[in-house]
Amino acid sequence: MLKAEAFEVAKVREDFPILKRKVHGKRLVYLDNAATTQKPQLVVDALVDFYTRYNSNVHRSVHTLGEEATAAYEAARSKTAKFVGADPKGLVFVRGTTEATNLVRFAWGEKNVKKGDVLVATLMEHHSNIVPWQLLARSKGATLKYVGLNPDGTLDMGQLEDLLREAPRLVAVAHCSNVLGTINEVSAICAMAKKVGATTVVDGAQSVPHMPVDIGAVGADFYAFSGHKMLAPTGVGALAARKELLEEMDPFQSGGEMIKEVFEDHSTWNDVPYKFEAGTVNIADAIGLGTAVDYLSSIGMERVRKHEVALLDYALRALSEVKGVKIYGPPDPARRGGVVSFNYADVHPHDLATILDEEGVAIRSGHHCAQLLMRWLDVPATARASFHVYNSYDDVDALTAGLHKAGKLFRL
Amino acid sequence: MLKAEAFEVAKVREDFPILKRKVHGKRLVYLDNAATTQKPQLVVDALVDFYTRYNSNVHRSVHTLGEEATAAYEAARSKTAKFVGADPKGLVFVRGTTEATNLVRFAWGEKNVKKGDVLVATLMEHHSNIVPWQLLARSKGATLKYVGLNPDGTLDMGQLEDLLREAPRLVAVAHCSNVLGTINEVSAICAMAKKVGATTVVDGAQSVPHMPVDIGAVGADFYAFSGHKMLAPTGVGALAARKELLEEMDPFQSGGEMIKEVFEDHSTWNDVPYKFEAGTVNIADAIGLGTAVDYLSSIGMERVRKHEVALLDYALRALSEVKGVKIYGPPDPARRGGVVSFNYADVHPHDLATILDEEGVAIRSGHHCAQLLMRWLDVPATARASFHVYNSYDDVDALTAGLHKAGKLFRL
Amino acid sequence: MSSADIYREVILDYYRHPRNFGKLEKFDIDSHDSNPLCGDEIEMQVQVGSGQKMEEVKFTGKGCAISQASVSMLTELAKGKPLGWVKELSKEDVFKMLGNPDLGPSRVKCALLGMKVLKTGVYGYLGAQYEEKDEGELP
Amino acid sequence: MSSADIYREVILDYYRHPRNFGKLEKFDIDSHDSNPLCGDEIEMQVQVGSGQKMEEVKFTGKGCAISQASVSMLTELAKGKPLGWVKELSKEDVFKMLGNPDLGPSRVKCALLGMKVLKTGVYGYLGAQYEEKDEGELP
Ligand SMILES: Cc1ncc(COP(=O)(O)O)c(C=O)c1O
Ligand SMILES: Cc1ncc(COP(=O)(O)O)c(C=O)c1O
């Protein structure tokens, strides 16, 4: 099998200090990137630099540290917005994808969803793109309906069309599934939804970190993603939306920073995006996200994607050669993200993860915050290996070797 | 004037790398601690250690990195809870004080506040302990009323008693004012509020970082504070409450992590405190908060407080000797936190801050997110100097010297 | 301890051929819980006889080898014992029953899920309070 | 540039003795804005005469020396000019008017608040769109 590299992985690996670590005396093989990615030295350095050179609160400050911190924070916003083709004035820093969908629920949903409305999500959504709509539907007397899947793990577009005929108020869909890897046709879906007047929420948690994304081209009303899944620190992510849409919305959290004037009986709001950033923001980590964006851009998202497709192709072939392994999701690597969910005979994913961990191989096991999808797959859980820039063909080989060991232990 | 030190400040300063920095060629004199504090090397090291040795997502992970990250995250929770005398099962990690009060608004308030209810705050509250209650009152048809202040900047307890006779649903009060420094008698207030059946929210943003706090002894239903104001990284803080109270509440944000089971039409919630930590939490910064707590404990909060009282005493005397300076808040250092708000003749605080910055002295100027208080003080803004462990008598002298320079520039 | 020691023949045997698997027609206690970490689920039913003895104990569930073997072994241990025995049961007892494997904190939850379900059921029946301290610290 | 250069005699003079301070009895434009950073507030009124000229321009407000001197100087400049002049007005013009002080990004907001209020008012009167680009980047 040809193992061409889109870039020099060995060199990239040197940027990630954690990869030198040993686990149970073995080389760390980190294949849990869909949960969170590792961080390059550059990002760690950005945090250290902030805290040791110009740490300060932002926006309300006249002194030098405050002005430097504000400039860096806003530069991070601009860089992040540019990276995903969004308007910086429409890019709100949040904790992550979950806070982003919740912001939409509270600030847009409470105002715009009415009794009897239909909301649409898909059966492959992460809980963070389901539960907020469940609670919204309950509080408003609306109904949440789901688009089902085809046997290959792609969306049932016919069913989506049927649901769109009910003129839903909201369509919530993942750009890329964190379990199946399915890359959904989000720009087509957003266009279809727009025609029937639905507002669209696209969950980009598994797309932005792994492939070139142009939110403008996607045409989503709201687009959410998490920094920690794209080489940035924990605690930061973004919601991107049109500035005008944000302006029409009610605030979400309230307090300092998001106000213009406060009176005893009412207050007025700051301009967007600040209106949605109540209280002291996560300054350092937002700056870290800006640095992660710089790092990813220096490699190039086309090449990141190419690398992951190559690994995926290799992994899908290798795993399908292990007897008893069942792989979920679309078979074509070009149509899916760098994540492989599978089950191995009657070895429970948890047991598999424990056995692999002993070999230094970190995978995820469980429902991956996608219990509706688990029920559709009719499994309690899956094992999941997922890639990023620093993963290599060797990592996939370590995974396969671990599977063989598990097979032996379980007398398969 | 005797300048006794509660501990060796020069040695403590060495723990804070940023203090070596020069601003406009001058030694950095950082007196903006009420906005955010600087971070000791130990806290920065904790972040670096996490990201370069055991970065992983938490709670849903079987592999070694995940178990280490989970253990560290939960240890940070236990440490933080112990530091403030709270139950770890009742300590929710949030972004900061603002997210904490908003959590109470959404998860407790929407369920428990009814039309016609009275909510009580004080005129000295930070916007984050006002605006959420304004919005709650508006959405529920309740009324928000304010406790006024005595001329010395303490709470008008008589007025509080009057308001308590209206049997309010909620009493929201700061433990320590971020402008006046006033330390409120929160345990008495909570006891009085409890008698009339009111739920209490205490804003500890300016108390926990600066003095020993025992939330159990305070007797508040909800107690909120921010990590970044207590030597910890940005992006993390906590809401402490009784476990049973949290259990009765609706969730706030929803998605991954906070669920137990998700079905198409409903979901069930995880145990507290996890029920309130939706999505990937800010793992690294929570661990950093645990380290900040270790650091503060190693000095001892009694000594931190003693040091700040000494500085405050010194500063109040020094500033009152500058002609034209008007200081706000209680005159007795023992009754106030380490923050001094003042105005200097007709020099606007903003202009003053710019002039001081040129001398390396960082103070805050503006309304300090307390516009109601500014209106009560009948000033558009104040200048504010605030202390922490690394501040010294020399820092106060630099402030005073800067004031004299401003006086000259403004031909006073 | 290596995973070879955790996944001993006996554990795999209980996993693949669980004893006391199924539902009771008549029962006095019916208890259910799941592990939000992985979705492991266990339902346990107990028929209480004279002298507060657990005459019949059965379970259904799905999950990893550790959780399913553990609960199955536990039903065998519990059968015939008085309800009071459950109150005395500690996590150390469960670990011993499993051959004292060196489990990481997340897998401890798997091992103890059966005990949690049994305790919750019995404590509820007795009107007592289930003490969380018996469990591990992590969710 | 040091603060001694920013707080020149002329700036302090406009701060302490603002020209065109007050309200107009008759006006065609009434515009107000505040700076959420510090609470600086400015209200400006313009009486528009023949030839779309700004016959009278007055302001009230409170804030720092920079914002108040800047808006006061601006009213003097604006008086007698046609409305179109406001559209041409750039932040560089304001800086020049103030003697090109080297202001940090947050103080730039102070210097430009008066211009923002004037532009917002005039653009509203003309039914045009106020362009945020004229301002600095920070709130
Ligand atoms: C008294 C007080 N309450 C609340 C807050 C808000 O804290 P945060 O901005 O960290 O949410 C602050 C600080 O800004 C404060 O000083
Ligand atoms: C597809 C998808 N959506 C949403 C999320 C939630 O992101 P976060 O936990 O950062 O809020 C995740 C990851 O957990 C994800 O994979």
mmCIF file of N, CA, C and O in Angstrom, chain C residues 15 19 21 25 37 48 52 58 60-61 66 80 84-85 88 94 115-116 119 124 126 130:
data_model
loop_
_atom_site.group_PDB
_atom_site.id
_atom_site.type_symbol
_atom_site.label_atom_id
_atom_site.label_comp_id
_atom_site.label_asym_id
_atom_site.label_seq_id
_atom_site.Cartn_x
_atom_site.Cartn_y
_atom_site.Cartn_z
ATOM 1 N N TYR C 15 -18.967 -13.014 31.471
ATOM 2 C CA TYR C 15 -19.397 -12.033 30.466
ATOM 3 C C TYR C 15 -20.208 -12.723 29.372
ATOM 4 O O TYR C 15 -21.285 -12.263 28.973
ATOM 5 N N ARG C 19 -24.520 -15.661 34.729
ATOM 6 C CA ARG C 19 -25.422 -16.376 35.638
ATOM 7 C C ARG C 19 -26.499 -15.417 36.117
ATOM 8 O O ARG C 19 -26.236 -14.220 36.263
ATOM 9 N N PHE C 21 -29.045 -14.255 34.694
ATOM 10 C CA PHE C 21 -29.459 -13.248 33.713
ATOM 11 C C PHE C 21 -30.939 -13.470 33.400
ATOM 12 O O PHE C 21 -31.355 -14.599 33.162
ATOM 13 N N GLU C 25 -40.524 -13.112 37.626
ATOM 14 C CA GLU C 25 -41.966 -12.882 37.468
ATOM 15 C C GLU C 25 -42.507 -12.135 38.685
ATOM 16 O O GLU C 25 -43.303 -11.224 38.567
ATOM 17 N N LEU C 37 -20.990 7.504 31.508
ATOM 18 C CA LEU C 37 -19.709 7.435 30.812
ATOM 19 C C LEU C 37 -19.808 6.636 29.524
ATOM 20 O O LEU C 37 -19.290 7.014 28.489
ATOM 21 N N VAL C 48 -37.775 -10.912 47.877
ATOM 22 C CA VAL C 48 -37.409 -10.979 49.289
ATOM 23 C C VAL C 48 -38.280 -12.014 49.987
ATOM 24 O O VAL C 48 -39.516 -11.989 49.857
ATOM 25 N N GLN C 52 -36.175 -11.610 55.698
ATOM 26 C CA GLN C 52 -35.550 -10.551 54.884
ATOM 27 C C GLN C 52 -34.433 -11.130 54.022
ATOM 28 O O GLN C 52 -33.436 -10.455 53.765
ATOM 29 N N LYS C 58 -32.048 -11.537 40.039
ATOM 30 C CA LYS C 58 -31.725 -11.636 38.611
ATOM 31 C C LYS C 58 -31.391 -10.263 38.057
ATOM 32 O O LYS C 58 -31.768 -9.233 38.619
ATOM 33 N N THR C 60 -30.681 -7.928 34.193
ATOM 34 C CA THR C 60 -30.476 -7.800 32.748
ATOM 35 C C THR C 60 -29.609 -6.568 32.563
ATOM 36 O O THR C 60 -29.518 -5.732 33.455
ATOM 37 N N GLY C 61 -28.998 -6.474 31.405
ATOM 38 C CA GLY C 61 -28.161 -5.305 31.186
ATOM 39 C C GLY C 61 -27.299 -5.480 29.969
ATOM 40 O O GLY C 61 -27.316 -6.517 29.298
ATOM 41 N N ILE C 66 -16.345 -6.155 32.211
ATOM 42 C CA ILE C 66 -16.159 -5.925 33.646
ATOM 43 C C ILE C 66 -17.487 -5.665 34.347
ATOM 44 O O ILE C 66 -17.785 -6.260 35.382
ATOM 45 N N GLY C 80 -29.703 -15.639 48.586
ATOM 46 C CA GLY C 80 -29.780 -16.358 49.856
ATOM 47 C C GLY C 80 -29.331 -15.549 51.053
ATOM 48 O O GLY C 80 -29.567 -15.916 52.198
ATOM 49 N N GLY C 84 -29.533 -7.156 54.940
ATOM 50 C CA GLY C 84 -28.490 -6.464 55.711
ATOM 51 C C GLY C 84 -27.103 -6.657 55.120
ATOM 52 O O GLY C 84 -26.245 -5.787 55.202
ATOM 53 N N TRP C 85 -26.913 -7.812 54.486
ATOM 54 C CA TRP C 85 -25.616 -8.104 53.866
ATOM 55 C C TRP C 85 -25.254 -7.035 52.833
ATOM 56 O O TRP C 85 -24.084 -6.648 52.688
ATOM 57 N N GLU C 88 -23.650 -4.004 54.232
ATOM 58 C CA GLU C 88 -22.249 -4.209 54.630
ATOM 59 C C GLU C 88 -21.303 -4.265 53.430
ATOM 60 O O GLU C 88 -20.105 -4.076 53.564
ATOM 61 N N VAL C 94 -16.241 -6.153 46.252
ATOM 62 C CA VAL C 94 -16.446 -6.366 44.810
ATOM 63 C C VAL C 94 -15.107 -6.588 44.119
ATOM 64 O O VAL C 94 -14.970 -7.484 43.267
ATOM 65 N N MET C 115 -23.109 -3.196 41.979
ATOM 66 C CA MET C 115 -23.274 -2.960 43.410
ATOM 67 C C MET C 115 -24.155 -1.739 43.659
ATOM 68 O O MET C 115 -25.010 -1.740 44.538
ATOM 69 N N LYS C 116 -23.934 -0.699 42.841
ATOM 70 C CA LYS C 116 -24.732 0.515 43.007
ATOM 71 C C LYS C 116 -26.219 0.224 42.798
ATOM 72 O O LYS C 116 -27.074 0.665 43.562
ATOM 73 N N LYS C 119 -27.496 -1.862 45.762
ATOM 74 C CA LYS C 119 -27.629 -1.046 46.977
ATOM 75 C C LYS C 119 -28.810 -0.083 46.858
ATOM 76 O O LYS C 119 -29.614 0.055 47.785
ATOM 77 N N GLY C 124 -33.611 1.506 49.005
ATOM 78 C CA GLY C 124 -34.939 2.053 48.754
ATOM 79 C C GLY C 124 -36.005 1.198 49.432
ATOM 80 O O GLY C 124 -36.937 1.708 50.060
ATOM 81 N N LEU C 126 -35.633 -0.660 51.991
ATOM 82 C CA LEU C 126 -35.527 -0.506 53.448
ATOM 83 C C LEU C 126 -35.822 0.925 53.901
ATOM 84 O O LEU C 126 -35.829 1.202 55.091
ATOM 85 N N TYR C 130 -29.002 5.722 50.364
ATOM 86 C CA TYR C 130 -27.831 5.175 49.695
ATOM 87 C C TYR C 130 -26.672 6.169 49.828
ATOM 88 O O TYR C 130 -26.813 7.347 49.536
#
